[in-house]
Each structure stands twice: as structure tokens, then as C-alpha cells.
């Protein structure tokens, strides 16, 4: 039994949209690989996600995407690669930043098989303390926010209690003075009835 016809339009739910993107992207890459193998073709598939992340697939027999782009430029007589080269410095800067972050990440995970020097361990300890202080500050901010909300709830309940106590005191005063008619309690003493004649 078929799934039925699906209307092709933008998926509004971001979680569902992201999930669909990954599933369809993987399916598209699988089809590209099959086409490349079955028909002995060279192909390059480039996808940018909505967050700007790049995903690419190129024929396994071609060493890099650049070779396919250069072949495309020769056939179409257009210059695609020059635009990319103009941004080369920026790309190199981002790659260096990524490499630095990866080194820091590797540094943060201690490998027990390695023998670390004392200065390296002290630097690692300082980095961990800074990270823990940030976590503690965020935790305290959250706790203080929740305590403030709870305090507001307690204050609201106290105001309601004071209001009810005032009403009860007024009713008792009226009953003692005998103003406004008779007052009576039921046999359990729970139900207060005021009658005005």
C-alpha cells in the first residue's frame, strides 16, 4: 500500500525539517554514489543546509572536488574557482581556528597512555577551573531565578491568606455585634452562613 501523494512545501516544524533534511540528504548521496558506480560517471554534489553547513559528495575515483570544478569550468567557459580562491584567506583562517579548537579539545581529554608534564597538567587544571566557574555561575543564576519565582508564589499565597483572614475577622466582628441578621454554623462548624433580613 502506497503512502499517498505528499504535498511538496516547506516543513514548518524545525525539528521535523532538520530530520527530513538529514534523511533526504543521505538518500540523495546514496543515489549519487549508485549513479557514479553503475554508470561510471564523475559527479559532484554540493549541499548547503539552512544553517549554512556544507555537505558534499564527489565520485570516489576523483581525488578532490577541485578537479571536477576545473573540468566544469573548461566545459562551460566560466570561472567558478576564482570566486572560491578570493575567499581562500578567510577559509584558511577558519580552518586554522578549527584546528586550534580541535587541539584544545584533544588537550581537554586526557589520554592515560601519555605522560603529561607538570606545567601541562597545571594549564589543564586552570582551564577546567575556568570552565567549572562558568558552569557554577550559570547554575547559581538559574537557582536564583527559580528561588525568585518561588518567593513570588509564596508572597501571593500570603496575600491571599491575609485577605481571607481579614474577611473572617470582619465576619466574626459582625456576628459578635449582631449586625446584619443572624449567623449560624452547620453542625460541623465548617459552613458559615450569613442571612440578611
Tab-separated table of C-alpha atoms in Angstrom:
chain	number	residue	atom	x	y	z
A	1	UNK	CA	0.000	0.000	0.000
A	2	UNK	CA	1.442	3.391	-1.025
A	3	UNK	CA	1.980	6.349	1.239
A	4	UNK	CA	-0.143	8.594	-0.891
A	5	UNK	CA	0.768	11.836	-2.585
A	6	UNK	CA	2.740	14.254	-0.439
A	7	UNK	CA	2.470	17.975	-0.984
A	8	UNK	CA	5.904	19.487	-1.543
A	9	UNK	CA	6.175	22.603	0.579
A	10	UNK	CA	8.405	23.961	3.332
A	11	UNK	CA	8.128	21.999	6.591
A	12	UNK	CA	7.187	24.441	9.346
A	13	UNK	CA	8.290	22.351	12.352
A	14	UNK	CA	12.087	22.972	12.690
A	15	UNK	CA	12.794	19.589	14.320
A	16	UNK	CA	10.894	17.707	11.655
A	17	UNK	CA	12.507	19.852	8.934
A	18	UNK	CA	16.009	19.038	10.243
A	19	UNK	CA	15.210	15.326	10.485
A	20	UNK	CA	13.794	15.293	6.954
A	21	UNK	CA	16.867	17.158	5.687
A	22	UNK	CA	19.256	14.537	7.079
A	23	UNK	CA	17.196	11.609	5.783
A	24	UNK	CA	16.786	13.085	2.303
A	25	UNK	CA	20.429	14.210	2.165
A	26	UNK	CA	21.606	10.687	2.959
A	27	UNK	CA	19.221	9.280	0.340
A	28	UNK	CA	20.479	11.761	-2.240
A	29	UNK	CA	24.122	10.896	-1.505
A	30	UNK	CA	23.292	7.195	-1.757
A	31	UNK	CA	21.643	7.732	-5.165
A	32	UNK	CA	24.634	9.819	-6.338
A	33	UNK	CA	27.031	7.053	-5.301
A	34	UNK	CA	24.908	4.437	-7.084
A	35	UNK	CA	24.764	6.555	-10.249
A	36	UNK	CA	28.525	7.059	-10.118
A	37	UNK	CA	29.216	3.325	-9.759
A	38	UNK	CA	26.530	1.952	-12.087
A	39	UNK	CA	27.102	4.367	-14.974
A	40	UNK	CA	30.823	5.051	-14.431
A	41	UNK	CA	30.217	8.802	-14.195
A	42	UNK	CA	32.085	11.550	-12.410
A	43	UNK	CA	29.856	13.760	-10.347
A	44	UNK	CA	29.983	16.399	-7.649
A	45	UNK	CA	27.048	17.072	-5.340
A	46	UNK	CA	27.200	20.162	-3.108
A	47	UNK	CA	24.534	20.941	-0.494
A	48	UNK	CA	24.336	23.872	1.896
A	49	UNK	CA	21.966	23.359	4.830
A	50	UNK	CA	19.726	26.158	6.115
A	51	UNK	CA	22.339	26.802	8.820
A	52	UNK	CA	24.992	27.275	6.120
A	53	UNK	CA	26.805	23.988	6.724
A	54	UNK	CA	28.391	22.440	3.632
A	55	UNK	CA	27.850	18.809	2.635
A	56	UNK	CA	29.481	17.404	-0.480
A	57	UNK	CA	29.868	14.149	-2.338
A	58	UNK	CA	32.179	13.511	-5.260
A	59	UNK	CA	32.962	10.420	-7.243
A	60	UNK	CA	35.382	8.240	-5.245
A	61	UNK	CA	37.667	7.847	-8.266
A	62	UNK	CA	38.255	11.633	-8.364
A	63	UNK	CA	40.711	12.728	-5.645
A	64	UNK	CA	39.070	16.084	-4.865
A	65	UNK	CA	36.173	18.365	-5.712
A	66	UNK	CA	38.520	20.924	-7.219
A	67	UNK	CA	39.334	18.656	-10.164
A	68	UNK	CA	35.646	18.316	-11.053
A	69	UNK	CA	35.115	22.068	-10.706
A	70	UNK	CA	38.038	22.754	-13.026
A	71	UNK	CA	36.598	20.320	-15.589
A	72	UNK	CA	33.261	22.115	-15.293
A	73	UNK	CA	34.988	25.481	-15.872
A	74	UNK	CA	36.698	24.175	-19.019
A	75	UNK	CA	33.477	22.806	-20.495
A	76	UNK	CA	31.259	25.805	-19.653
A	77	UNK	CA	33.930	28.501	-20.117
A	78	UNK	CA	33.018	30.022	-16.740
A	79	UNK	CA	35.237	30.808	-13.784
A	80	UNK	CA	33.815	29.254	-10.634
A	81	UNK	CA	37.065	28.544	-8.851
A	82	UNK	CA	38.311	32.173	-8.928
A	83	UNK	CA	35.405	33.197	-6.689
A	84	UNK	CA	36.418	30.473	-4.276
A	85	UNK	CA	40.091	31.483	-4.384
A	86	UNK	CA	39.137	35.072	-3.449
A	87	UNK	CA	37.756	33.708	-0.217
A	88	UNK	CA	40.779	31.476	0.326
A	89	UNK	CA	42.259	33.647	3.079
A	90	UNK	CA	39.013	33.574	5.011
A	91	UNK	CA	38.683	29.813	4.549
A	92	UNK	CA	42.268	29.341	5.722
A	93	UNK	CA	41.560	31.495	8.784
A	94	UNK	CA	38.504	29.381	9.653
A	95	UNK	CA	40.455	26.157	9.087
A	96	UNK	CA	43.197	27.386	11.439
A	97	UNK	CA	40.590	28.263	14.047
A	98	UNK	CA	39.013	24.802	13.718
A	99	UNK	CA	42.433	23.175	14.058
A	100	UNK	CA	43.149	25.225	17.173
A	101	UNK	CA	39.792	24.271	18.715
A	102	UNK	CA	40.386	20.602	17.896
A	103	UNK	CA	43.792	20.784	19.605
A	104	UNK	CA	42.182	22.339	22.678
A	105	UNK	CA	39.518	19.635	22.675
A	106	UNK	CA	42.159	16.897	22.418
A	107	UNK	CA	44.066	18.649	25.196
A	108	UNK	CA	40.950	18.676	27.413
A	109	UNK	CA	40.538	14.897	27.128
A	110	UNK	CA	43.405	13.261	28.996
A	111	UNK	CA	44.910	10.185	27.423
A	112	UNK	CA	46.069	7.891	30.221
A	113	UNK	CA	48.684	6.301	27.976
A	114	UNK	CA	50.559	9.620	27.664
A	115	UNK	CA	52.901	11.052	30.278
A	116	UNK	CA	51.957	14.716	30.835
A	117	UNK	CA	54.428	17.194	32.295
A	118	UNK	CA	53.559	19.145	35.419
A	119	UNK	CA	53.188	22.532	33.618
A	120	UNK	CA	50.828	20.961	31.075
A	121	UNK	CA	48.727	19.474	33.877
A	122	UNK	CA	48.630	22.844	35.651
A	123	UNK	CA	47.385	24.562	32.482
A	124	UNK	CA	44.773	21.847	32.070
A	125	UNK	CA	43.701	22.308	35.692
A	126	UNK	CA	43.359	26.084	35.209
A	127	UNK	CA	41.263	25.586	32.073
A	128	UNK	CA	38.994	23.159	33.907
A	129	UNK	CA	38.619	25.582	36.840
A	130	UNK	CA	37.623	28.391	34.484
A	131	UNK	CA	35.072	26.098	32.825
A	132	UNK	CA	33.714	24.953	36.207
A	133	UNK	CA	33.380	28.562	37.383
A	134	UNK	CA	31.313	29.354	34.299
A	135	UNK	CA	29.100	26.340	34.972
A	136	UNK	CA	28.705	27.332	38.647
A	137	UNK	CA	27.775	30.909	37.706
A	138	UNK	CA	25.116	29.677	35.268
A	139	UNK	CA	23.812	27.194	37.851
A	140	UNK	CA	23.584	29.922	40.523
A	141	UNK	CA	21.806	32.235	38.086
A	142	UNK	CA	19.236	29.519	37.360
A	143	UNK	CA	18.785	28.698	41.050
A	144	UNK	CA	18.346	32.379	41.953
A	145	UNK	CA	15.779	32.784	39.179
A	146	UNK	CA	13.795	29.784	40.401
A	147	UNK	CA	14.042	30.961	44.021
A	148	UNK	CA	12.695	34.354	42.960
A	149	UNK	CA	9.736	32.687	41.250
A	150	UNK	CA	9.039	30.551	44.329
A	151	UNK	CA	9.295	33.606	46.602
A	152	UNK	CA	6.767	35.431	44.426
A	153	UNK	CA	4.427	32.433	44.677
A	154	UNK	CA	4.812	32.407	48.494
A	155	UNK	CA	4.114	36.166	48.654
A	156	UNK	CA	0.985	35.745	46.514
A	157	UNK	CA	-0.273	32.963	48.756
A	158	UNK	CA	0.410	35.048	51.882
A	159	UNK	CA	-1.527	37.966	50.400
A	160	UNK	CA	-4.467	35.640	49.733
A	161	UNK	CA	-4.220	34.295	53.285
A	162	UNK	CA	-4.186	37.822	54.766
A	163	UNK	CA	-7.202	38.724	52.650
A	164	UNK	CA	-9.103	35.641	53.847
A	165	UNK	CA	-8.128	36.334	57.478
A	166	UNK	CA	-9.444	39.899	57.162
A	167	UNK	CA	-12.729	38.657	55.733
A	168	UNK	CA	-13.043	36.100	58.520
A	169	UNK	CA	-12.267	38.745	61.169
A	170	UNK	CA	-14.911	41.065	59.648
A	171	UNK	CA	-17.466	38.256	59.672
A	172	UNK	CA	-16.648	37.405	63.294
A	173	UNK	CA	-16.951	41.059	64.269
A	174	UNK	CA	-20.323	41.325	62.528
A	175	UNK	CA	-21.529	38.165	64.218
A	176	UNK	CA	-20.483	39.374	67.665
A	177	UNK	CA	-22.156	42.743	67.110
A	178	UNK	CA	-25.275	41.067	65.764
A	179	UNK	CA	-25.284	43.364	62.728
A	180	UNK	CA	-26.971	42.369	59.508
A	181	UNK	CA	-29.083	39.472	60.666
A	182	UNK	CA	-28.348	36.069	62.058
A	183	UNK	CA	-25.280	33.978	61.617
A	184	UNK	CA	-25.171	30.268	62.049
A	185	UNK	CA	-22.766	27.409	61.591
A	186	UNK	CA	-23.751	23.959	60.435
A	187	UNK	CA	-23.224	21.012	62.736
A	188	UNK	CA	-19.630	20.538	61.591
A	189	UNK	CA	-18.780	24.200	62.104
A	190	UNK	CA	-17.405	24.432	58.559
A	191	UNK	CA	-20.090	26.266	56.651
A	192	UNK	CA	-20.603	29.941	57.526
A	193	UNK	CA	-23.999	31.323	56.574
A	194	UNK	CA	-24.992	34.948	56.777
A	195	UNK	CA	-28.584	35.934	56.378
A	196	UNK	CA	-29.704	39.491	55.893
A	197	UNK	CA	-33.384	40.190	56.679
